[in-house]
Amino acid sequence: MDPFGLSPGLILLFIGFGFMVGVLFGFFGMGGSFLITPTLLILDYPASVAIGSGLAFYFGTSVIAVLKHYDIGQVNYKLGAILFVTLSIGIELGSNLVFALERLGVAELITGVAYVILLAGIGILFLRRAMNLSDDAEIDENAETIDEEIPAVAQKIQSYRIPPMISLASGGRASLWTMSGAGGSVGVLSGLLGVGGGFMRMPAIYYLIGTPLTVAVGTSLFAGLFSGAYGAFTYGMSGSVDLPVVTMLLVGSALGARLGSAATTIVEEDDVIIYFGIMMMLASAGVGFSELANWIGYGALDILSVVLLVGSSFFVGSIILYSAARAYSRSSEGTTPTAEGND
Amino acid sequence: MLEFGSFPTVAQATLVVVTVLVEAVILYVGYGHLESQFAPGIATVFEKV
């Protein structure tokens, strides 16, 4: 008899994978749902179930994140409410698109290809950041200024004053259309791909709407919590959330996130960021191989795709845990490791 | 296995959201309790290793 309708092997896989995803994203400060959905796709879950379960997982991790930061920084509730509404409309559109693609029989293919692009894109961003770090070490003084510069395209969008303009409690005014555009487009991607979208939502609030960074983080978390609940509800309506899978993933992830978050105090993010970039590239290749396996009917490629996606997460998660354990041991020997890694 | 298939769709979706919410709260509180109980002991093990 299989408890929860899952074989013991799958239960172990989901708890273990959830744990490593938790370590990774507790450390790097992201939700991690964008690794969950492609893994479920590779394991042959229907696209709607993979996406619905990914969104439910994202909702669970958002609840834990809000509990952890119970004051959730500085939240702009007016902006949060507008974003919640527009995100929800976007999620509804995205989910309807998934169901329409399923009826056409191409949902797995489209979401798979979208994930190849998304994961590779994130991987390239992190690899570029890792490479820039070595350059920044030489021009350390200028680095912070560069990071905080608002890109020209974002300044251009902020400069549009299309009414109605909304006053923000944190100061300044932004066009309702900018807010709706930012929330709606992130929502469509969330509904279409099953990602929480925090990695897009927070920069959108910060760069396009122009709030202070602390307000952007708090408001992103606030809007993400409710939009995650809405996404889980939308897919739950069609029975497309696999609760046992979500539960197992959360059991592992909640523990891993604690360890990953604790590791940030003794391991420098810059030391492992290149591995994270490589992992995302391998994950992208994994989803690509899975799509290829479906296309040419060669099952061995499916095994390779699972090894690439799950294996690379385990590898990078292990590096973080090992680095944290080593740093802690050193500190107990009398040297004082720092988060900057210059012990 | 939890089986919500027999519920009307809105109730089914609400149960999904509530279940995930409750699970997340239990996991957060439960692991927090475990951390406060066992973290000092685990730290001691690391110091010895």
Coordinates of C-alpha atoms in Angstrom, one line a residue:
Chain A
M1 CA 0.0 0.0 0.0
D2 CA 1.3 3.4 -0.9
P3 CA 0.8 6.1 1.7
F4 CA -0.5 9.4 0.2
G5 CA -0.9 7.6 -3.1
L6 CA 2.9 7.9 -3.7
S7 CA 5.5 5.1 -3.8
P8 CA 8.1 5.2 -1.0
G9 CA 10.7 6.1 -3.6
L10 CA 8.7 9.1 -4.9
I11 CA 8.1 10.2 -1.3
L12 CA 11.8 10.1 -0.6
L13 CA 12.5 11.9 -3.9
F14 CA 10.0 14.7 -3.2
I15 CA 11.1 15.2 0.4
G16 CA 14.8 15.1 -0.6
F17 CA 14.3 17.4 -3.6
G18 CA 12.1 19.8 -1.5
F19 CA 14.9 19.9 1.1
M20 CA 17.6 20.8 -1.4
V21 CA 15.3 23.3 -3.1
G22 CA 14.7 24.8 0.4
V23 CA 18.4 25.0 1.1
L24 CA 19.1 26.7 -2.2
F25 CA 16.3 29.2 -2.0
G26 CA 16.6 29.8 1.7
F27 CA 20.2 30.7 0.9
F28 CA 19.6 32.8 -2.3
G29 CA 16.3 34.2 -1.0
M30 CA 13.9 32.9 -3.7
G31 CA 10.8 30.7 -3.6
G32 CA 12.1 27.9 -5.8
S33 CA 8.8 27.0 -7.5
F34 CA 10.5 27.5 -10.9
L35 CA 12.5 24.2 -10.2
I36 CA 9.4 22.3 -9.0
T37 CA 7.2 22.6 -12.0
P38 CA 9.8 21.5 -14.6
T39 CA 10.7 18.5 -12.3
L40 CA 7.0 17.4 -12.2
L41 CA 6.8 17.9 -16.0
I42 CA 9.9 15.6 -16.4
L43 CA 8.2 13.1 -14.1
D44 CA 5.3 13.0 -16.6
Y45 CA 2.8 14.9 -14.6
P46 CA 0.3 16.7 -16.9
A47 CA 1.2 20.3 -17.5
S48 CA -1.8 21.7 -15.5
V49 CA -1.0 19.4 -12.5
A50 CA 2.7 20.4 -12.6
I51 CA 1.8 24.1 -12.8
G52 CA -1.0 23.9 -10.2
S53 CA 1.2 22.0 -7.8
G54 CA 4.1 24.4 -8.4
L55 CA 1.8 27.3 -7.5
A56 CA 0.5 25.6 -4.4
F57 CA 4.1 24.9 -3.3
Y58 CA 4.8 28.6 -3.9
F59 CA 1.9 29.6 -1.8
G60 CA 3.1 27.3 1.1
T61 CA 6.7 28.8 0.9
S62 CA 5.1 32.3 0.8
V63 CA 3.2 31.6 4.0
I64 CA 6.4 30.4 5.7
A65 CA 8.3 33.5 4.4
V66 CA 5.6 35.8 5.8
L67 CA 5.7 34.0 9.1
K68 CA 9.4 34.4 9.2
H69 CA 9.3 38.1 8.4
Y70 CA 6.0 38.6 10.2
D71 CA 6.4 42.4 9.9
I72 CA 7.1 41.8 6.2
G73 CA 9.3 44.9 6.0
Q74 CA 7.5 48.0 4.8
V75 CA 4.4 47.1 2.8
N76 CA 2.7 49.6 0.6
Y77 CA -0.8 48.2 1.0
K78 CA -2.4 50.3 -1.8
L79 CA 0.2 49.1 -4.3
G80 CA 0.0 45.6 -2.8
A81 CA -3.8 45.5 -3.4
I82 CA -3.5 46.8 -7.0
L83 CA -0.8 44.2 -7.7
F84 CA -2.8 41.4 -6.1
V85 CA -5.8 42.2 -8.4
T86 CA -3.7 42.5 -11.5
L87 CA -1.6 39.5 -10.7
S88 CA -4.8 37.5 -10.1
I89 CA -6.2 38.6 -13.5
G90 CA -2.9 37.6 -15.1
I91 CA -2.9 34.2 -13.4
E92 CA -6.5 33.6 -14.5
L93 CA -5.5 34.4 -18.1
G94 CA -2.3 32.3 -17.9
S95 CA -4.2 29.3 -16.4
N96 CA -6.9 29.5 -19.1
L97 CA -4.1 29.5 -21.7
V98 CA -2.7 26.3 -20.2
F99 CA -6.1 24.6 -20.2
A100 CA -6.6 25.7 -23.9
L101 CA -3.1 24.4 -24.8
E102 CA -3.9 21.1 -23.0
R103 CA -7.0 20.7 -25.2
L104 CA -4.8 21.2 -28.2
G105 CA -2.4 18.7 -26.8
V106 CA 0.7 21.0 -26.8
A107 CA 0.7 22.3 -23.2
E108 CA 3.7 20.1 -22.1
L109 CA 5.7 21.1 -25.2
I110 CA 5.0 24.9 -24.8
T111 CA 5.6 25.0 -21.1
G112 CA 8.7 22.8 -21.5
V113 CA 10.2 25.1 -24.1
A114 CA 9.3 28.1 -22.0
Y115 CA 11.1 26.6 -19.1
V116 CA 14.2 25.9 -21.2
I117 CA 14.3 29.6 -22.0
L118 CA 13.4 30.8 -18.5
L119 CA 16.0 28.6 -16.6
A120 CA 18.7 29.3 -19.1
G121 CA 17.9 33.0 -18.8
I122 CA 18.2 32.9 -15.0
G123 CA 21.4 30.8 -15.3
I124 CA 23.0 33.4 -17.7
L125 CA 22.1 36.2 -15.3
F126 CA 23.7 34.5 -12.3
L127 CA 26.8 33.4 -14.3
R128 CA 27.2 37.0 -15.5
R129 CA 26.8 38.2 -11.9
A130 CA 29.5 35.7 -10.8
M131 CA 31.8 36.9 -13.5
N132 CA 31.2 40.6 -12.7
L133 CA 32.0 39.9 -9.1
S134 CA 35.7 39.4 -9.9
D135 CA 35.7 42.7 -11.8
D136 CA 33.8 44.4 -9.0
A137 CA 36.5 43.3 -6.6
E138 CA 38.9 45.6 -8.4
I139 CA 36.5 48.5 -8.5
D140 CA 34.7 47.9 -5.3
E141 CA 34.0 51.5 -4.6
N142 CA 31.9 51.9 -7.7
A143 CA 30.1 48.6 -7.4
E144 CA 27.3 49.7 -5.1
T145 CA 26.6 52.8 -7.2
I146 CA 26.3 50.6 -10.3
D147 CA 23.9 48.1 -8.5
E148 CA 21.6 50.9 -7.4
E149 CA 21.5 52.6 -10.7
I150 CA 18.0 52.4 -12.3
P151 CA 18.3 51.2 -15.9
A152 CA 17.5 53.7 -18.6
V153 CA 14.5 51.7 -19.8
A154 CA 13.0 51.6 -16.3
Q155 CA 13.6 55.4 -16.0
K156 CA 11.8 55.9 -19.3
I157 CA 8.8 53.8 -18.1
Q158 CA 8.7 55.7 -14.7
S159 CA 8.7 59.0 -16.6
Y160 CA 5.3 58.2 -18.3
R161 CA 2.6 60.0 -16.6
I162 CA -0.5 58.4 -18.0
P163 CA -3.5 59.1 -15.8
P164 CA -4.8 57.9 -13.4
M165 CA -1.8 58.6 -11.3
I166 CA -1.7 56.9 -7.8
S167 CA 0.0 58.4 -4.8
L168 CA 2.2 56.0 -3.0
A169 CA 2.5 56.0 0.8
S170 CA 6.3 55.6 0.5
G171 CA 6.4 58.8 -1.6
G172 CA 6.1 59.6 -5.3
R173 CA 3.3 58.7 -7.7
A174 CA 3.0 56.0 -10.4
S175 CA 0.6 55.4 -13.2
L176 CA -2.1 52.8 -12.6
W177 CA -1.2 51.5 -16.1
T178 CA 2.4 50.9 -15.1
M179 CA 1.3 49.0 -12.0
S180 CA -1.3 47.0 -13.9
G181 CA 1.2 46.2 -16.7
A182 CA 3.8 45.0 -14.2
G183 CA 1.4 43.0 -12.1
G184 CA -0.6 41.6 -15.1
S185 CA 2.5 40.4 -17.1
V186 CA 4.1 38.7 -14.0
G187 CA 0.6 37.2 -13.3
V188 CA 0.4 35.7 -16.8
L189 CA 3.8 34.1 -16.5
S190 CA 2.8 32.7 -13.0
G191 CA -0.4 31.2 -14.4
L192 CA 1.3 29.9 -17.5
L193 CA 4.4 28.5 -15.9
G194 CA 3.5 27.9 -12.3
V195 CA 6.2 30.1 -10.9
G196 CA 5.7 32.5 -8.0
G197 CA 7.4 35.2 -10.0
G198 CA 9.1 36.9 -7.0
F199 CA 12.3 37.2 -9.1
M200 CA 10.4 39.3 -11.6
R201 CA 7.8 40.9 -9.2
M202 CA 10.3 42.6 -6.9
P203 CA 12.5 44.1 -9.6
A204 CA 9.3 45.3 -11.4
I205 CA 8.1 47.1 -8.3
Y206 CA 11.5 48.6 -7.6
Y207 CA 12.5 49.6 -11.1
L208 CA 9.2 50.2 -12.9
I209 CA 7.1 51.6 -10.1
G210 CA 10.0 53.2 -8.3
T211 CA 9.4 52.4 -4.7
P212 CA 12.3 52.2 -2.2
L213 CA 13.9 48.8 -2.1
T214 CA 12.6 47.8 1.4
V215 CA 9.1 48.7 0.3
A216 CA 9.5 46.7 -2.9
V217 CA 10.6 43.6 -0.9
G218 CA 7.7 43.8 1.6
T219 CA 5.1 44.7 -1.0
S220 CA 6.3 41.9 -3.3
L221 CA 6.0 39.4 -0.5
F222 CA 2.5 40.7 0.5
A223 CA 1.2 40.6 -3.1
G224 CA 2.9 37.2 -3.7
L225 CA 1.2 35.6 -0.8
F226 CA -2.3 36.4 -2.0
S227 CA -1.6 35.8 -5.6
G228 CA 0.0 32.4 -4.7
A229 CA -3.3 31.5 -2.8
Y230 CA -5.3 32.7 -5.8
G231 CA -3.2 30.6 -8.2
A232 CA -3.5 27.5 -6.0
F233 CA -7.3 28.2 -5.8
T234 CA -7.6 28.6 -9.6
Y235 CA -5.9 25.3 -10.4
G236 CA -7.5 23.6 -7.4
M237 CA -10.9 24.4 -9.0
S238 CA -10.0 21.9 -11.8
G239 CA -8.5 19.4 -9.4
S240 CA -5.0 20.2 -10.8
V241 CA -3.2 20.4 -7.5
D242 CA -1.5 17.2 -6.4
L243 CA -1.7 17.7 -2.6
P244 CA 0.4 14.7 -1.5
V245 CA 3.2 15.9 -3.8
V246 CA 2.9 19.5 -2.5
T247 CA 2.9 18.2 1.1
M248 CA 6.1 16.1 0.6
L249 CA 7.9 19.0 -1.1
L250 CA 6.9 21.4 1.7
V251 CA 8.0 19.0 4.4
G252 CA 11.5 18.9 2.9
S253 CA 11.6 22.6 1.8
A254 CA 10.5 24.1 5.1
L255 CA 13.5 22.3 6.8
G256 CA 15.9 23.1 4.0
A257 CA 15.0 26.8 3.9
R258 CA 15.9 27.1 7.7
L259 CA 19.3 25.6 7.1
G260 CA 19.8 27.6 3.8
S261 CA 18.8 30.8 5.6
A262 CA 21.1 30.1 8.5
A263 CA 23.9 29.4 6.1
T264 CA 23.7 33.0 4.8
T265 CA 25.3 34.2 8.0
I266 CA 28.5 32.2 7.6
V267 CA 28.8 31.5 3.9
E268 CA 29.4 34.2 1.4
E269 CA 26.8 34.1 -1.4
D270 CA 29.4 35.2 -3.9
D271 CA 31.4 32.0 -3.3
V272 CA 28.7 29.7 -4.5
I273 CA 26.8 31.9 -6.9
I274 CA 28.6 30.5 -9.9
Y275 CA 27.4 27.0 -9.0
F276 CA 23.9 28.2 -8.9
G277 CA 24.2 29.7 -12.4
I278 CA 25.6 26.4 -13.7
M279 CA 22.8 24.5 -11.9
M280 CA 20.2 26.6 -13.7
M281 CA 21.9 25.9 -17.1
L282 CA 21.9 22.2 -16.3
A283 CA 18.3 22.4 -15.3
S284 CA 17.5 24.1 -18.6
A285 CA 19.3 21.4 -20.5
G286 CA 17.5 18.7 -18.4
V287 CA 14.1 20.1 -19.4
G288 CA 15.3 20.3 -23.0
F289 CA 16.4 16.6 -23.0
S290 CA 13.0 15.7 -21.6
E291 CA 11.2 17.5 -24.4
L292 CA 13.6 15.8 -26.9
A293 CA 12.8 12.4 -25.3
N294 CA 9.1 13.0 -25.7
W295 CA 9.7 14.0 -29.3
I296 CA 11.9 11.2 -30.5
G297 CA 10.5 8.6 -28.0
Y298 CA 13.9 7.8 -26.5
G299 CA 13.3 7.1 -22.7
A300 CA 17.0 7.1 -21.7
L301 CA 17.0 10.9 -22.2
D302 CA 14.3 11.2 -19.6
I303 CA 16.6 9.6 -17.0
L304 CA 19.4 12.0 -18.1
S305 CA 17.0 15.0 -17.6
V306 CA 16.0 13.9 -14.1
V307 CA 19.7 13.4 -13.2
L308 CA 20.6 16.9 -14.6
L309 CA 17.7 18.7 -12.9
V310 CA 17.5 16.9 -9.5
G311 CA 21.2 16.0 -9.4
S312 CA 22.5 19.5 -10.0
S313 CA 20.1 20.8 -7.2
F314 CA 21.5 18.2 -4.8
F315 CA 25.0 19.0 -5.8
V316 CA 24.7 22.8 -5.2
G317 CA 22.6 22.4 -2.1
S318 CA 25.3 20.0 -0.7
I319 CA 28.0 22.6 -1.5
I320 CA 26.2 25.2 0.5
L321 CA 25.7 22.8 3.5
Y322 CA 29.3 21.6 3.3
S323 CA 30.6 25.2 3.2
A324 CA 28.4 26.2 6.1
A325 CA 29.6 23.2 8.2
R326 CA 33.2 23.9 7.4
A327 CA 32.9 27.6 8.2
Y328 CA 31.2 26.7 11.5
S329 CA 33.9 24.2 12.4
R330 CA 36.6 26.9 11.7
S331 CA 34.8 29.4 13.9
S332 CA 34.7 26.9 16.8
E333 CA 38.5 26.4 16.3
G334 CA 39.0 30.1 17.1
T335 CA 39.1 31.8 13.7
T336 CA 36.2 34.0 13.0
P337 CA 34.6 33.4 9.6
T338 CA 32.5 36.2 8.2
A339 CA 29.7 36.3 5.7
E340 CA 32.3 38.0 3.4
G341 CA 34.3 34.8 3.3
N342 CA 37.6 36.5 4.1
D343 CA 38.4 34.5 7.2
Chain B
M1 CA -4.5 9.9 0.3
L2 CA -6.4 13.1 0.7
E3 CA -9.3 12.9 -1.8
F4 CA -11.2 16.1 -2.5
G5 CA -12.6 15.0 -5.8
S6 CA -16.1 14.4 -4.4
F7 CA -16.4 18.1 -3.2
P8 CA -17.9 20.8 -5.4
T9 CA -15.2 22.7 -7.3
V10 CA -15.1 25.8 -5.2
A11 CA -15.1 23.9 -1.9
Q12 CA -12.4 21.6 -3.4
A13 CA -10.2 24.6 -4.3
T14 CA -10.8 26.3 -0.9
L15 CA -9.8 23.0 0.8
V16 CA -6.6 22.9 -1.2
V17 CA -5.7 26.5 -0.2
V18 CA -6.6 25.9 3.5
T19 CA -4.7 22.6 3.6
V20 CA -1.5 24.2 2.2
L21 CA -1.9 27.1 4.6
V22 CA -2.3 24.9 7.6
E23 CA 0.5 22.6 6.5
A24 CA 2.9 25.6 6.1
V25 CA 2.0 26.9 9.6
I26 CA 2.5 23.5 11.2
L27 CA 5.8 23.0 9.4
Y28 CA 7.0 26.5 10.4
V29 CA 6.1 26.1 14.0
G30 CA 7.1 22.4 14.2
Y31 CA 10.6 22.9 12.7
G32 CA 11.0 26.1 14.8
H33 CA 10.4 24.0 17.9
L34 CA 12.8 21.2 16.7
E35 CA 15.4 23.9 16.0
S36 CA 15.2 25.3 19.5
Q37 CA 15.4 21.8 21.0
F38 CA 18.2 20.2 18.9
A39 CA 20.2 23.0 17.3
P40 CA 22.6 23.5 20.3
G41 CA 23.3 19.7 20.4
I42 CA 24.0 19.6 16.6
A43 CA 26.3 22.6 17.0
T44 CA 28.2 20.8 19.7
V45 CA 28.6 17.8 17.3
F46 CA 30.0 20.1 14.6
E47 CA 32.5 21.7 17.1
K48 CA 33.8 18.2 18.0
V49 CA 34.1 17.1 14.3

